[in-house]
């Protein structure tokens, strides 16, 4: 498959401290790709290097079969993690200016997106009059206004209420269907689990997992039970770990444990509303990987 | 439109609407004309003929009040006690005593009911006229006038370029001072906006979106050019305001036309110095903005450079009174001070061509280097949020860039 982004042996250090250490990955054309890891893992640094905002110490980056140039920047859309806009400009002024910086006359597209995001009534308001969530939507529109081929979204869900989160998710899925290449960077792994085709997991500047979400999860075995229950969970033989969230729990089984036996024990202990044998969540895998290193 | 032009246009249009810009652009001319107006009023008030009644006690028997024109309101007393009483009783404003040894010493004892410096000057002038009139009472009046004011000067310069009548008086001081003041002000306003803009964009993080669209160089170029155009607009507005103020008042315009000659070459040099002076300060401010973490910190660092830029204004009197001295020459060659200092010198003296060339070459070269340096610092330290790079780190970045 044709690659949209090729990153090879990328490294960057600040003050002798390695922030990104020998990272390599590819993003295929039309793929929704997750760059995941905890806060401070080096995700944003990688993104800034992708955009030529900072330069890598070593390594190579090719995007859309090109090294970074002014022309190429017009084909990339970017929603940074740090949200900020000109406070005194109106919504439309902001969008038209940011579009113009991508060499686009963007008025119609701006209006179209504002409509879609339910922001049309606010188009002549100043940015400072908008709520934080609204500003975030404006930034997202700014990232998409020039119809980019490659879209980078750094923590796109942070600070959004559930309604807006769904709105943004739907938009990302729609863009994916349109054949855009999308890179989502986030520490909220359950969010990308269902949206991303493939992921690259980074921890302390080093790549720890790389591949399709399904492949990674099955690599870590069918040894997880998702449980909905009423009552109190205690230690269960054959269960290595319980991620308990009250009425819902993720049970990590030991290698040779039989889920049937576990169910019997559980049935005696609590009222079981749902019992599902599943693959581990990315979150769980990540914790395992990190604790293992 | 290329991207730097988009940025320049944006910077120009958003900053021209700023309150600070409007305040400086329209407030300064108002303020200056107000000051001028007020001082004219006071000058008038000062020259009002206040009524002086002056008594004197003559112990030399040389001085008379009679038979002398222009000498009024002098009363002769033989008894100092009486004069004293009249002074206290407000029948006299002052009295003075001419001691017996006056012709040898020139000593005059002046008594006033209140202490007032401006009055002293006036009274002394009157007493002087009185004494002169008496001492020279046998001379014709023209001689007395000449003794009072022996020189009314007119200056010419004569060199290979021919004979030139030089202006004199207040106008010759006014032009360079006003000129360099506005000049410095405009440079500081625009480069200050640049500093503020960079720090603001950094603080609210929009700079990342912008840098995902344009290169660091384009961003800097756009800002510098846009705000430079703003500075030129400001100067244009000042010129138009000044011209219309002058044209409204026929006596002033006559005065200006006769007293102030602004030559075309001078305007041309002013333009060049303004542009490069602005560019050099703008580049410094951009670099400072990139390094600073908050706008307050940025302004503190920038203050050091602004001080250097304001140097010629602080030493304006030295430059104007001795425009060919070492200090004036040095200031007109050092790149941060040369724009203002050279314009001051050019408007009052003939600056040798080679000095002008050295000054311009130095200015252009250092502008180029500081711009390059700023782009590199800009690129290197822009995204080190919350952390100010150390000097060593800066040097490293600049080398890497």
Tab-separated table of C-alpha atoms in Angstrom, chain A residues 15 48 51-55 70 73-74 78 80 82-86 89 97-98 100-103 139, chain B residues 1 3 6-7 10 14 201 204-206 208-216 379 383 385 387 393 401:
chain	number	residue	atom	x	y	z
A	15	UNK	CA	19.629	19.518	26.856
A	48	UNK	CA	6.279	19.176	15.489
A	51	UNK	CA	5.561	19.752	10.465
A	52	UNK	CA	9.110	21.156	10.382
A	53	UNK	CA	8.335	23.375	13.348
A	54	UNK	CA	11.346	21.897	15.088
A	55	UNK	CA	14.146	19.996	13.469
A	70	UNK	CA	6.114	25.370	1.692
A	73	UNK	CA	2.524	22.503	4.198
A	74	UNK	CA	-0.549	23.497	2.175
A	78	UNK	CA	-2.927	20.531	11.959
A	80	UNK	CA	-2.230	21.469	17.865
A	82	UNK	CA	-2.129	23.791	22.794
A	83	UNK	CA	-5.233	25.598	21.728
A	84	UNK	CA	-4.914	29.250	20.968
A	85	UNK	CA	-6.406	31.776	18.577
A	86	UNK	CA	-6.299	35.539	18.088
A	89	UNK	CA	-10.492	38.564	15.669
A	97	UNK	CA	-6.724	34.344	7.580
A	98	UNK	CA	-5.661	30.842	8.532
A	100	UNK	CA	-5.125	32.255	3.350
A	101	UNK	CA	-1.932	31.069	5.020
A	102	UNK	CA	-2.573	27.756	3.271
A	103	UNK	CA	-3.041	29.616	-0.002
A	139	UNK	CA	-9.456	25.305	15.577
B	1	UNK	CA	-0.407	36.320	-2.835
B	3	UNK	CA	2.448	33.871	2.342
B	6	UNK	CA	-0.658	37.522	3.602
B	7	UNK	CA	0.987	37.835	7.006
B	10	UNK	CA	-2.829	40.767	8.382
B	14	UNK	CA	-4.937	44.336	12.790
B	201	UNK	CA	1.276	34.449	19.568
B	204	UNK	CA	-1.663	31.869	23.175
B	205	UNK	CA	0.002	29.148	21.118
B	206	UNK	CA	-1.482	30.144	17.770
B	208	UNK	CA	1.992	26.540	16.089
B	209	UNK	CA	-0.896	26.707	13.652
B	210	UNK	CA	0.841	29.456	11.742
B	211	UNK	CA	4.119	27.569	11.609
B	212	UNK	CA	2.285	24.522	10.293
B	213	UNK	CA	1.419	26.713	7.297
B	214	UNK	CA	4.443	28.936	6.747
B	215	UNK	CA	8.152	28.815	7.435
B	216	UNK	CA	9.768	30.707	10.292
B	379	UNK	CA	13.370	28.963	14.917
B	383	UNK	CA	8.664	26.318	21.052
B	385	UNK	CA	7.473	27.058	26.199
B	387	UNK	CA	11.646	27.941	29.569
B	393	UNK	CA	21.861	27.115	24.364
B	401	UNK	CA	20.560	26.937	12.349
